[in-house]
Amino acid sequence: MMRILEAQAPARQTATDTIQTLSNRLSSATLLEDRRAAILGLRSFAKLYPASVASGALRDLIAGLRRDGDDSDTIKVVLETLLMLFEPDEKSPEASEDISLWLADEFTQRQDNITALLDLLESPEFYLRLYVLQILSHISTARPQRTQEAIFSAPLGVSRITGVLDDKREAVRNEALVLLVALTPTSAELQKVVAFENAFDRVFALIEGDGGLTHGSTTVQDCLSLLANLLNLNTSNQSYFREIGGIGKIKKLLSAVVDQEDSGDGVSEWMKPQRDMNLWGLLGVIRLFLAPGAQGTPVNQQAFWQTGVLQDVLRVAFHPNFSTGIRAKSLQTCGDIIRGNHGLQERFGDLPVQIKQKRQQQDTTSSTAANGHAVAEKQSAKKSSGVVYHEQNIIEALLELALESSPLPLFDVRLAACSTLKAFFEGHSGIKAHVLRRAIEGHKAGDDTIPNMLTVLLEPPAARNRNNSDPYQQWIAAVLLMHLLHDNPETKEIALTVTEGDAESGEEVVTFIQSVTSNVVAGVQHIEDERALLGCLMLLCIWLFEDFDAVNDLLGEGSNVQGLMAAVKISHNGAMPLVAGLCAFLLGIIYEFSTKDSPIPRATLHDLLLNGLGRETYVNRLTKLRENPFVRDFEVLPQTAGHGGLPDVYFDKMFIDFFKDNFSRFLRAIDRDPQFEVSIVSNGVQKGISRDLVDNLKGEVEEQRKALEAANAQLLALTRKLEQEELDHRRTRESSAVELGRIKQINQSLQDNHDEEMKRMQESFARERSELIKNHQNESNRMRQEHDATLANLRKQHETENSRFEQRLKLLEQEATHEQAILVEQHRKEIHDIDAKAQAAREREAAEINDLKKTIADLQAKLKKVQDDHVLDLQTAHDEYQAKVKSLEGRLARAESRAADAEQRARHLGQELEAEKTQRKDVQTELDDLLVVFGDLEAKRSADKKRLRDLGEEVSEDEDEDDEEGEGEEGDEQEEEEEEDGGGEGEEDGEDDGGKEGEEAEEEQTEAKEEEQRQEDSSVQDEAEEEKQEVSHVSSADEKAAEKEQDASPKSEPQPEGKKGKGKGKNKAKNKSSR
């Protein structure tokens, strides 16, 4: 029995079928309760079958946000379903990351969808706000760029999300905070809008409300992330932040952290990890204002100094209760605040800092500071739990922190202190020179209370290994001195004065460069830690670069070159590969900037490198150094403390940049000709003396010496010649005086003759001049007479030409007048003809208008009659139209479309008429053929019956009756045919009368059709215009449109008699064929 019942039971419905059914119900339901029930059903499947639910009902669910926005219960269910689609069950067979992308695309492809979600934030209900923010977060995660654009474009979109930060409910507020963090990392415009929605004040209010940095939870961390997004590389927001006092609020948070740490209760250990994360985030926000090279960085640095943020950061940096990472981050932040700002760098050097120490460790006095800085220590009034503060100069404290040996966990703090010191003198030549001089004075005095950088570097390796096993002490000292000397000729010159040994006591004097180089060579021999050796080698490379004096200083001790070459060769055993590569680099620098006047001439040095080291070895060591991960990947490797051993920090960033920039140059240095010496040009000015210039000057001096000797010999010969010429000159002068007297006498006689000759010539010139004047007057008179005669002839010719031209002009004027009269007459006739044609056209138009008016009057009469006959129908139509008022806009569009279709039909009406005439002629021809065939068949049938009777066969009466009926029908058919034939004969006989009348009838029918079509089109256009202009009176317009449509619909064309005949003929033919 059970089997029978099971067999009769309906098939079990699958989940996919159920989801499809619910989706169909959701899309077709009209009642809110039905839609809500369908959504509840879909929600139960959303976790396990997200793809099926999304494919079937996603658009309807999104549409429900707009349609059912007033019903909070339904909207809540819709949002829950959408959230489940974004977060499906991990065990679901349909779970996939593509579903989130699909959902996000569906939301972001239409602006209305995002706007609908944002509109729901106006609701004060908890779950609606929470779910909307969570959905927006999921959409932003999948499609961040589109989501940012959609929210930015939505009306009040950013304002609504930012406004949720004021919600007192923590869950909603935190979701809004997380969403803003996700929206603001890249879009500068969105950052500005969020900032000007009072986001900064709201964020600080949230931080304070959550307990500040010390007691705050992850909410404070999210707030700081939002601040970082809004301020990162956004100058406008940074300026706005300064204007509203945001930097003062940062100082307040920092002060509160230090005060709470110094309080009697302190901070619980379980709170410190989150406190440190919050403090780390705030320090990161501060560093965003201090980007190197940014336009607003100097202003931001000044603001942080004036508000006291720097002092609070220093308190954190030197507070032992904070973690190593926080202290290192604080020191880096201090360096960023003063870097590149000369005014702040100078004031920073005089700044005191409070250092917390145990009371028993305090001394009451302190004299001269290391590196020459005065230490002003005094007991602080702050005392609690056995600890006191003492003030110390900031530079003194940083040097002590960086150079003193300390446990490995404090390495990050030491490295950060070194970074702060580099920022202190970066770009300021005066501070560099001052620090170096103070260090030299402290080294010479030998009474340092903390390690001195010069003393640390000059300490022999053997003594250093006995006293201290910290390689980073020498590494940091070398890095600091390297930054003091980098690209600064003044400090390099000062450093060259440092020496070791007393010459008066008979000790050998060794320069600083030679001592450091000797320590490197000794360290390689004793296999010292690479880090200390690398620090010294970096210092030497930077110092000797483009410095001939420093290179000559190193070459003054020839054993150093041999030691460096030996260090290059040691790496074949796998030991110290970095030291070997850097020694090769240093040898390349020494050779590049050596000269033939160096202690080891350039040519000798080149032979040593090629023969003692070898080109292949040199190139190999440099190449391996460049390919070493600590050099190649320096930018991506963390420069922090390691785990369980010494950190993997070998190089300084500035040196890595220097090495990579000059690697190719020094790789080829060994191939350069020793005769070619490098000239150094800095800022367009050549440094030192060019070797080529010196050689050229020596050659010029030798040439000038030889020229001088030749000139002296020539001068002696010229002197002797001059004396001889003077003697000859005296003799010549005496003979010249005698000759001069004789010439004077001759000159006087010539002068007298000349005066007489001049008188004779003047008289002759006066006579010739009077004759020329007389001849000229005669010639002028003759020319004047000829000119007057010529002028009279030309005047007569001109008058003759004028009279001839005047006669021709009159003739042309007469011809032009005649032609103008002819043209005027022709124009008048044309105008008369045109007026006559226009008058005839107006008369025809008037006649057509009268005909149209008569037609309109007839149609109006018919319309009135139809109105009276169909009042009840119109009333029903009126009621129906009243119910459809909301759809009038759609009908308006359809009416316009119908008007366009009507115009199209009117254009094709002529073509249809011609086709109808052609079809009628074809049908008439077929009908005639059929009648002939039927007549033949009937005659054959009658002959067959007669033959049967003759043969004695009986023919039934039914067949006779059928025959009679057929004959009757045939008679009727024949009568109709006769009528048609008569009509045809009439048409044939009277083509001019009957045929024309038939054609006129057809034309009238066609015109009637066209008139009806025009009336219908005009009614459609009237209907469209009335619907546009008077929507309130739509019912009356619809009644008129309906009346006109009813008036047009009953009018059917009367079928022509010819066509009726054809139809009857076809029917009879069918009956006969059936028989």
PDB file of C-alpha atoms in Angstrom, residues 729-824:
ATOM      1  CA  HIS A 729     121.983 110.893 -39.636  1.00  0.00           C
ATOM      2  CA  ARG A 730     124.199 113.773 -38.389  1.00  0.00           C
ATOM      3  CA  ARG A 731     126.055 113.872 -41.706  1.00  0.00           C
ATOM      4  CA  THR A 732     122.801 113.823 -43.651  1.00  0.00           C
ATOM      5  CA  ARG A 733     121.347 116.666 -41.547  1.00  0.00           C
ATOM      6  CA  GLU A 734     124.251 119.019 -42.354  1.00  0.00           C
ATOM      7  CA  SER A 735     123.992 118.430 -46.095  1.00  0.00           C
ATOM      8  CA  SER A 736     120.233 118.861 -45.875  1.00  0.00           C
ATOM      9  CA  ALA A 737     120.568 122.377 -44.388  1.00  0.00           C
ATOM     10  CA  VAL A 738     122.647 123.557 -47.423  1.00  0.00           C
ATOM     11  CA  GLU A 739     120.173 122.031 -49.817  1.00  0.00           C
ATOM     12  CA  LEU A 740     117.235 123.680 -47.968  1.00  0.00           C
ATOM     13  CA  GLY A 741     118.600 127.231 -48.537  1.00  0.00           C
ATOM     14  CA  ARG A 742     118.966 126.609 -52.227  1.00  0.00           C
ATOM     15  CA  ILE A 743     115.356 125.221 -52.424  1.00  0.00           C
ATOM     16  CA  LYS A 744     113.947 128.327 -50.684  1.00  0.00           C
ATOM     17  CA  GLN A 745     115.390 130.625 -53.322  1.00  0.00           C
ATOM     18  CA  ILE A 746     113.967 128.521 -56.114  1.00  0.00           C
ATOM     19  CA  ASN A 747     110.588 128.505 -54.390  1.00  0.00           C
ATOM     20  CA  GLN A 748     110.420 132.287 -54.156  1.00  0.00           C
ATOM     21  CA  SER A 749     111.005 132.740 -57.840  1.00  0.00           C
ATOM     22  CA  LEU A 750     108.343 130.165 -58.642  1.00  0.00           C
ATOM     23  CA  GLN A 751     105.840 131.988 -56.411  1.00  0.00           C
ATOM     24  CA  ASP A 752     106.278 135.249 -58.313  1.00  0.00           C
ATOM     25  CA  ASN A 753     105.666 133.557 -61.665  1.00  0.00           C
ATOM     26  CA  HIS A 754     102.618 131.887 -60.324  1.00  0.00           C
ATOM     27  CA  ASP A 755     100.877 135.134 -59.283  1.00  0.00           C
ATOM     28  CA  GLU A 756     101.279 136.646 -62.759  1.00  0.00           C
ATOM     29  CA  GLU A 757      99.898 133.535 -64.421  1.00  0.00           C
ATOM     30  CA  MET A 758      96.828 133.629 -62.110  1.00  0.00           C
ATOM     31  CA  LYS A 759      95.929 137.185 -63.133  1.00  0.00           C
ATOM     32  CA  ARG A 760      96.003 136.325 -66.829  1.00  0.00           C
ATOM     33  CA  MET A 761      93.784 133.267 -66.290  1.00  0.00           C
ATOM     34  CA  GLN A 762      91.136 135.214 -64.290  1.00  0.00           C
ATOM     35  CA  GLU A 763      90.703 137.764 -67.084  1.00  0.00           C
ATOM     36  CA  SER A 764      90.303 135.019 -69.703  1.00  0.00           C
ATOM     37  CA  PHE A 765      87.703 133.205 -67.509  1.00  0.00           C
ATOM     38  CA  ALA A 766      85.543 136.387 -67.174  1.00  0.00           C
ATOM     39  CA  ARG A 767      85.347 136.801 -70.957  1.00  0.00           C
ATOM     40  CA  GLU A 768      84.383 133.185 -71.582  1.00  0.00           C
ATOM     41  CA  ARG A 769      81.713 133.302 -68.865  1.00  0.00           C
ATOM     42  CA  SER A 770      79.886 136.318 -70.393  1.00  0.00           C
ATOM     43  CA  GLU A 771      79.800 134.590 -73.795  1.00  0.00           C
ATOM     44  CA  LEU A 772      78.329 131.419 -72.310  1.00  0.00           C
ATOM     45  CA  ILE A 773      75.547 133.340 -70.526  1.00  0.00           C
ATOM     46  CA  LYS A 774      74.548 135.068 -73.740  1.00  0.00           C
ATOM     47  CA  ASN A 775      74.379 131.810 -75.721  1.00  0.00           C
ATOM     48  CA  HIS A 776      72.300 130.202 -73.009  1.00  0.00           C
ATOM     49  CA  GLN A 777      69.644 132.952 -73.118  1.00  0.00           C
ATOM     50  CA  ASN A 778      69.252 132.609 -76.877  1.00  0.00           C
ATOM     51  CA  GLU A 779      68.830 128.861 -76.683  1.00  0.00           C
ATOM     52  CA  SER A 780      66.216 129.231 -73.919  1.00  0.00           C
ATOM     53  CA  ASN A 781      64.076 131.576 -76.003  1.00  0.00           C
ATOM     54  CA  ARG A 782      64.137 129.246 -79.002  1.00  0.00           C
ATOM     55  CA  MET A 783      63.074 126.235 -76.860  1.00  0.00           C
ATOM     56  CA  ARG A 784      60.211 128.215 -75.281  1.00  0.00           C
ATOM     57  CA  GLN A 785      58.742 129.070 -78.706  1.00  0.00           C
ATOM     58  CA  GLU A 786      58.892 125.444 -79.876  1.00  0.00           C
ATOM     59  CA  HIS A 787      57.166 124.309 -76.687  1.00  0.00           C
ATOM     60  CA  ASP A 788      54.271 126.796 -77.103  1.00  0.00           C
ATOM     61  CA  ALA A 789      53.629 125.594 -80.688  1.00  0.00           C
ATOM     62  CA  THR A 790      53.587 121.939 -79.640  1.00  0.00           C
ATOM     63  CA  LEU A 791      51.236 122.691 -76.757  1.00  0.00           C
ATOM     64  CA  ALA A 792      48.709 124.429 -79.086  1.00  0.00           C
ATOM     65  CA  ASN A 793      48.656 121.434 -81.459  1.00  0.00           C
ATOM     66  CA  LEU A 794      48.044 118.991 -78.600  1.00  0.00           C
ATOM     67  CA  ARG A 795      45.183 121.129 -77.261  1.00  0.00           C
ATOM     68  CA  LYS A 796      43.430 121.077 -80.678  1.00  0.00           C
ATOM     69  CA  GLN A 797      43.805 117.289 -80.950  1.00  0.00           C
ATOM     70  CA  HIS A 798      42.364 116.871 -77.465  1.00  0.00           C
ATOM     71  CA  GLU A 799      39.273 118.963 -78.274  1.00  0.00           C
ATOM     72  CA  THR A 800      38.673 116.911 -81.447  1.00  0.00           C
ATOM     73  CA  GLU A 801      38.885 113.641 -79.526  1.00  0.00           C
ATOM     74  CA  ASN A 802      36.478 114.949 -76.863  1.00  0.00           C
ATOM     75  CA  SER A 803      33.814 115.862 -79.409  1.00  0.00           C
ATOM     76  CA  ARG A 804      34.098 112.444 -81.073  1.00  0.00           C
ATOM     77  CA  PHE A 805      33.755 110.647 -77.738  1.00  0.00           C
ATOM     78  CA  GLU A 806      30.705 112.754 -76.781  1.00  0.00           C
ATOM     79  CA  GLN A 807      28.917 111.792 -80.002  1.00  0.00           C
ATOM     80  CA  ARG A 808      29.650 108.081 -79.416  1.00  0.00           C
ATOM     81  CA  LEU A 809      28.426 108.391 -75.847  1.00  0.00           C
ATOM     82  CA  LYS A 810      25.101 109.854 -76.953  1.00  0.00           C
ATOM     83  CA  LEU A 811      24.673 107.023 -79.453  1.00  0.00           C
ATOM     84  CA  LEU A 812      25.313 104.397 -76.768  1.00  0.00           C
ATOM     85  CA  GLU A 813      22.839 106.089 -74.431  1.00  0.00           C
ATOM     86  CA  GLN A 814      20.104 105.935 -77.105  1.00  0.00           C
ATOM     87  CA  GLU A 815      20.781 102.236 -77.750  1.00  0.00           C
ATOM     88  CA  ALA A 816      20.689 101.476 -74.010  1.00  0.00           C
ATOM     89  CA  THR A 817      17.386 103.366 -73.626  1.00  0.00           C
ATOM     90  CA  HIS A 818      15.810 101.374 -76.474  1.00  0.00           C
ATOM     91  CA  GLU A 819      16.967  98.021 -75.091  1.00  0.00           C
ATOM     92  CA  GLN A 820      15.725  98.969 -71.641  1.00  0.00           C
ATOM     93  CA  ALA A 821      12.290  99.777 -73.018  1.00  0.00           C
ATOM     94  CA  ILE A 822      12.162  96.409 -74.792  1.00  0.00           C
ATOM     95  CA  LEU A 823      13.174  94.581 -71.608  1.00  0.00           C
ATOM     96  CA  VAL A 824      10.610  96.494 -69.531  1.00  0.00           C
TER      97      VAL A 824
END
